XYZ file of C-alpha atoms in Angstrom:
402
model
C -13.176 115.703 104.934
C -10.362 114.674 107.296
C -8.938 117.094 109.784
C -5.441 118.280 108.934
C -2.731 116.942 111.218
C -0.738 119.588 113.120
C 2.695 120.287 111.687
C 5.475 118.932 113.956
C 7.060 122.393 114.124
C 3.846 123.875 115.486
C 3.679 121.098 118.074
C 7.273 121.821 119.115
C 6.715 125.552 119.528
C 3.402 124.958 121.334
C 5.117 122.652 123.843
C 7.717 125.292 124.639
C 5.007 127.927 124.988
C 3.099 125.678 127.399
C 6.162 125.355 129.621
C 6.472 129.134 129.640
C 2.794 129.625 130.494
C 2.984 128.358 134.092
C 5.704 130.742 135.339
C 4.032 133.611 133.477
C 0.803 132.898 135.395
C 2.753 132.696 138.644
C 4.231 136.144 138.014
C 0.736 137.522 137.513
C -0.212 136.268 140.990
C 3.050 137.415 142.560
C 4.503 140.443 140.756
C 7.552 140.362 143.036
C 8.747 137.053 141.584
C 10.839 137.430 138.462
C 11.635 133.970 137.035
C 14.096 133.936 134.170
C 12.938 132.150 131.039
C 14.439 132.455 127.573
C 12.812 131.158 124.407
C 14.704 131.461 121.131
C 14.544 130.041 117.634
C 16.927 130.076 114.699
C 16.546 128.906 111.111
C 19.588 127.768 109.118
C 19.430 127.039 105.399
C 22.248 125.697 103.237
C 22.687 125.373 99.505
C 25.546 122.909 99.038
C 26.869 121.611 95.738
C 29.712 119.607 94.226
C 31.466 121.630 91.516
C 34.358 119.234 90.842
C 34.794 115.484 91.348
C 32.196 113.446 93.214
C 29.406 111.277 91.874
C 27.805 114.168 89.968
C 27.896 117.949 89.685
C 24.775 119.054 91.459
C 23.502 120.920 94.494
C 21.211 120.231 97.411
C 19.146 122.440 99.694
C 18.925 121.494 103.363
C 17.774 123.283 106.478
C 17.656 123.179 110.256
C 15.187 124.871 112.604
C 16.291 124.996 116.226
C 14.012 126.062 119.094
C 15.515 126.434 122.586
C 14.048 127.050 126.023
C 16.149 127.832 129.104
C 14.818 128.467 132.570
C 16.058 129.186 136.088
C 13.992 126.760 138.168
C 14.977 128.405 141.437
C 13.437 131.712 140.386
C 10.513 130.032 138.657
C 9.441 127.380 141.166
C 11.786 127.636 144.135
C 13.880 124.609 143.099
C 17.163 125.789 144.546
C 20.216 125.553 142.288
C 18.415 123.987 139.313
C 18.045 125.042 135.699
C 16.183 123.566 132.754
C 17.200 123.338 129.117
C 15.044 122.072 126.262
C 15.645 122.193 122.523
C 13.933 120.835 119.457
C 14.992 120.439 115.853
C 13.304 120.211 112.510
C 15.494 119.113 109.607
C 14.592 118.836 105.950
C 16.124 118.916 102.511
C 18.631 116.805 100.641
C 21.816 114.890 101.381
C 24.800 116.579 99.704
C 27.269 113.941 100.862
C 25.620 111.448 98.502
C 27.059 113.628 95.733
C 30.451 114.194 97.370
C 30.966 110.555 98.421
C 33.074 111.297 101.507
C 33.397 109.194 104.644
C 33.109 112.119 107.052
C 30.475 114.336 105.455
C 30.546 117.905 104.159
C 27.682 119.679 105.973
C 27.047 119.619 109.724
C 23.249 119.985 109.435
C 22.803 117.012 107.079
C 20.693 114.222 108.599
C 19.808 110.724 107.495
C 16.124 111.016 108.406
C 14.260 114.295 107.992
C 11.658 115.446 110.493
C 11.106 116.981 113.939
C 12.926 115.811 117.078
C 13.158 116.714 120.731
C 16.915 117.149 120.825
C 17.670 118.012 124.450
C 15.622 118.055 127.658
C 17.677 118.079 130.834
C 17.902 119.574 134.311
C 21.223 120.643 135.851
C 21.470 120.754 139.640
C 24.093 122.543 141.721
C 25.533 120.159 144.322
C 27.422 122.741 146.334
C 30.866 124.153 145.802
C 31.726 123.863 142.142
C 29.966 120.552 141.464
C 26.936 120.139 139.202
C 24.893 117.133 138.123
C 22.975 117.041 134.832
C 20.406 114.415 133.806
C 18.073 113.965 130.852
C 18.242 113.917 127.063
C 21.739 115.215 126.375
C 24.001 116.229 123.481
C 27.406 114.725 124.264
C 29.250 117.175 121.978
C 27.852 120.215 123.796
C 30.439 119.721 126.570
C 32.833 116.946 125.493
C 35.388 116.987 122.640
C 34.367 120.549 121.725
C 36.326 123.649 120.681
C 34.712 127.057 120.282
C 37.311 128.201 117.722
C 36.198 125.497 115.238
C 32.505 126.362 115.516
C 32.197 128.402 112.305
C 33.363 125.570 110.021
C 30.718 123.431 108.269
C 32.556 120.121 107.904
C 31.338 117.620 110.564
C 34.809 116.537 111.847
C 35.344 120.055 113.223
C 32.449 119.398 115.605
C 33.575 116.030 116.957
C 36.248 113.617 115.757
C 35.079 110.998 113.251
C 36.637 108.169 115.281
C 34.008 108.844 117.988
C 31.200 110.172 115.772
C 31.043 106.881 113.846
C 30.697 104.593 116.884
C 27.711 103.003 118.593
C 24.691 101.155 117.197
C 23.496 104.310 115.389
C 26.078 106.908 116.360
C 26.668 108.483 119.786
C 24.332 111.072 121.346
C 25.202 113.991 119.065
C 23.291 115.992 116.441
C 20.608 115.213 115.454
C 19.721 112.468 118.001
C 20.429 112.663 121.722
C 19.884 109.996 124.363
C 19.363 109.672 128.104
C 22.465 110.589 130.071
C 23.864 111.768 133.387
C 26.861 114.093 133.642
C 28.833 115.108 136.760
C 31.222 118.072 136.642
C 33.538 119.389 139.351
C 35.170 122.744 138.725
C 34.598 125.676 136.413
C 34.000 124.844 132.746
C 35.778 128.122 131.913
C 38.804 127.194 134.044
C 39.963 123.918 135.582
C 37.430 121.104 135.673
C 36.905 117.364 135.499
C 33.692 115.932 134.112
C 32.330 112.476 133.381
C 29.137 111.193 131.790
C 27.322 107.941 131.190
C 25.198 108.038 128.039
C 22.791 105.498 126.597
C 24.659 103.889 123.701
C 21.451 103.714 121.636
C 21.005 107.331 120.516
C 17.254 107.790 119.989
C 14.912 110.581 120.972
C 11.312 111.686 120.487
C 10.829 111.981 116.750
C 13.141 109.069 115.918
C 11.724 105.640 115.079
C 10.873 103.947 118.371
C 11.295 107.109 120.436
C 13.549 107.388 123.471
C 15.320 104.146 124.377
C 14.987 103.336 128.091
C 15.928 99.638 128.278
C 19.717 100.063 127.815
C 19.922 96.902 125.702
C 23.010 98.295 123.951
C 24.767 99.348 127.146
C 26.311 102.716 127.919
C 28.959 105.035 126.561
C 31.192 106.239 129.414
C 33.292 109.352 128.824
C 35.511 111.538 130.996
C 37.367 114.803 130.321
C 39.833 116.959 132.222
C 40.387 120.539 131.123
C 42.184 123.650 132.260
C 43.806 126.863 131.097
C 47.499 127.713 130.928
C 49.814 130.310 129.432
C 51.966 129.174 126.527
C 54.404 132.036 126.497
C 52.171 135.086 126.155
C 49.311 133.025 124.706
C 46.455 131.927 127.015
C 45.478 128.378 126.039
C 42.539 126.186 126.988
C 43.380 122.488 126.811
C 41.565 119.240 127.564
C 42.137 115.495 127.418
C 39.426 112.854 127.396
C 38.774 109.127 127.118
C 35.681 107.107 126.224
C 34.606 103.455 126.245
C 31.409 101.503 125.564
C 30.304 99.102 128.279
C 28.965 96.558 125.760
C 30.909 95.094 122.861
C 30.108 96.467 119.401
C 30.017 94.747 116.003
C 33.507 94.369 114.533
C 33.718 95.902 111.044
C 35.622 92.910 109.624
C 36.136 89.907 111.914
C 33.467 87.186 111.869
C 32.366 84.498 114.279
C 32.460 80.792 113.225
C 28.779 80.959 112.229
C 29.411 83.918 109.893
C 28.058 86.738 112.044
C 30.091 89.781 113.044
C 32.511 89.331 115.909
C 32.231 91.746 118.812
C 34.946 94.090 120.036
C 35.365 96.774 122.666
C 34.935 100.297 121.277
C 37.159 102.792 123.055
C 39.345 105.792 122.423
C 40.901 109.010 123.664
C 41.394 112.591 122.517
C 43.251 115.814 123.277
C 42.501 119.381 122.243
C 43.785 122.918 122.670
C 42.621 126.369 121.615
C 43.493 129.950 122.375
C 44.070 133.457 121.095
C 47.330 133.677 119.127
C 47.072 137.291 117.999
C 44.997 140.318 118.865
C 44.911 143.847 117.559
C 45.735 146.634 119.965
C 42.657 148.471 118.689
C 39.333 147.527 120.350
C 37.736 147.251 116.904
C 40.606 145.279 115.390
C 40.789 141.589 114.463
C 41.502 138.747 116.867
C 42.973 135.408 115.756
C 42.192 132.171 117.627
C 43.754 128.793 116.831
C 42.626 125.249 117.632
C 44.118 121.758 117.348
C 42.560 118.375 118.183
C 43.758 114.771 118.021
C 41.739 111.588 118.576
C 42.438 107.837 118.461
C 40.186 104.775 118.674
C 40.337 100.992 118.659
C 39.909 100.749 114.871
C 37.927 97.513 115.226
C 34.402 98.906 115.446
C 34.753 102.003 113.242
C 36.376 102.862 109.918
C 38.677 105.313 111.694
C 41.596 104.544 113.984
C 41.980 108.256 114.649
C 42.290 111.677 113.130
C 43.119 115.320 113.725
C 41.735 118.775 113.033
C 43.400 122.189 113.211
C 42.649 125.703 112.093
C 42.266 129.420 112.671
C 39.346 131.716 113.410
C 39.662 135.450 112.716
C 37.080 137.548 114.543
C 36.118 141.040 113.328
C 38.041 140.733 110.077
C 37.057 144.302 109.155
C 36.936 147.012 111.798
C 33.758 148.418 110.240
C 32.098 144.964 110.321
C 31.962 143.792 113.991
C 30.279 140.481 113.062
C 32.688 139.563 110.262
C 34.519 136.249 110.777
C 36.917 134.201 108.678
C 37.943 130.613 109.403
C 40.273 128.074 107.836
C 40.588 124.455 108.883
C 42.233 121.154 107.918
C 41.093 117.705 108.995
C 42.264 114.139 108.442
C 40.456 110.917 109.262
C 42.872 107.962 109.474
C 41.411 104.731 108.129
C 41.844 101.656 110.300
C 43.595 98.573 108.948
C 40.292 96.694 108.889
C 38.557 99.477 106.958
C 41.361 99.463 104.376
C 41.125 95.675 104.127
C 37.366 95.960 103.491
C 38.014 98.452 100.678
C 40.626 96.113 99.176
C 37.968 93.390 98.985
C 35.756 95.572 96.718
C 38.361 95.716 95.049
C 39.692 99.229 95.461
C 42.982 100.898 96.257
C 42.544 102.222 99.819
C 44.247 105.352 101.073
C 45.560 105.774 104.580
C 43.343 108.774 105.276
C 40.656 111.082 103.968
C 41.578 114.754 104.165
C 39.626 117.978 103.947
C 40.463 121.683 103.752
C 37.833 124.346 104.388
C 37.707 128.127 104.037
C 34.650 130.061 105.164
C 33.572 133.653 105.814
C 30.521 134.888 107.707
C 29.017 138.333 108.205
C 25.767 139.768 109.402
C 23.598 141.771 107.028
C 20.498 143.087 108.746
C 18.843 140.141 110.511
C 20.674 137.563 108.400
C 24.104 135.965 108.751
C 25.479 135.117 105.296
C 28.238 132.508 105.085
C 29.866 131.346 101.822
C 32.006 128.233 102.231
C 34.550 126.313 100.151
C 35.808 122.773 100.821
C 38.397 120.580 99.126
C 38.227 116.854 99.957
C 41.256 114.742 99.083
C 41.011 110.933 98.811
C 37.205 110.994 99.260
C 35.747 107.700 100.416
C 39.207 106.644 101.585
C 40.222 105.796 98.005
C 43.734 106.577 96.828
C 42.816 107.080 93.171
C 39.582 109.065 93.710
C 39.425 112.541 92.211
C 39.518 115.463 94.605
C 36.063 116.833 95.415
C 35.352 120.556 95.564
C 32.208 121.564 97.474
C 30.767 125.080 97.481
C 28.108 126.099 100.022
C 26.107 129.124 101.051
C 24.658 129.197 104.566
C 22.056 131.714 105.714
C 21.165 131.936 109.422
C 18.039 133.773 110.506
C 17.066 134.372 114.154
C 13.295 134.032 114.458
C 12.788 135.169 118.068
């Protein structure tokens, strides 16, 4: 009888526990030392189905387990000004976008390859003043091209613009696969700051086929962002502008070389975003309304999108008796590049100029669980002018494990 192989989730949790074990032993020897370590885990499950339009009327179940470890290395081991962050994922279930047939996706925990991954593992070091340096396996979208007010929405473009999300040999270093990176920030992330990062263009991590890429054969993705806060009338607004560029040419989505292979073009782009509170109740238990708007553009040679935009509202504490109640509405458009439209015309098909989505979602906490029903309408799915609108209904349940 063969021995059973350990489940990847157990391996992930055991690794985090092993990291915690050393500082715990150190505290036993020196009760005066109080290192700060935080271990948490959260399970998210979605039931997502197409109820109108799409390839078929059906539903899919998919899930995401996230385990995170954060530690203050100065308190733990005397490494002054350093902190550690590690996170792992386990994703399973179906692929609802195969039913919806959209270009940008409908569920932000859908993955192409199920399984366990080491998502992030980095150390951030204070450099003095307001400067910090981060290095390791890194999620680009955790600090770049991100708005907190769009975080409740399920549609992937509200996380990061499709014109950047669809670049690189296998996508940039965003969920679910990170890559080796270094990030330098000067200033306060909650105030005025400038930050820049160089990220391995080949997004692969432990758990992906081939593991972490260390040879940099596909070059780097360089990105920079400036952000600050200002008052727009009586409204406090956070704003940021950024630009990105790959150091190595990418496959062109249409142009060919004389021998029939894909031509190579520079992949680059820029974005701008803003968010802030636009209304707040005078009562401490009343609702608060935040708004966000984002705009991105790209070269249009190496991706199906030459740009796009997202905008929406987030209402916190919708009901005074329900402090965790939240309501969010968002709209997004992904603008198809000329080359992408030409490729669709070759099929043949009648290409649209953009794919558009509208989303309405509500979340509330009931006991230990956060329950979130969600409704999406996708217009011109697949970038096709004559395609029927797709209506997607989802139910998300989030459970903190520890």
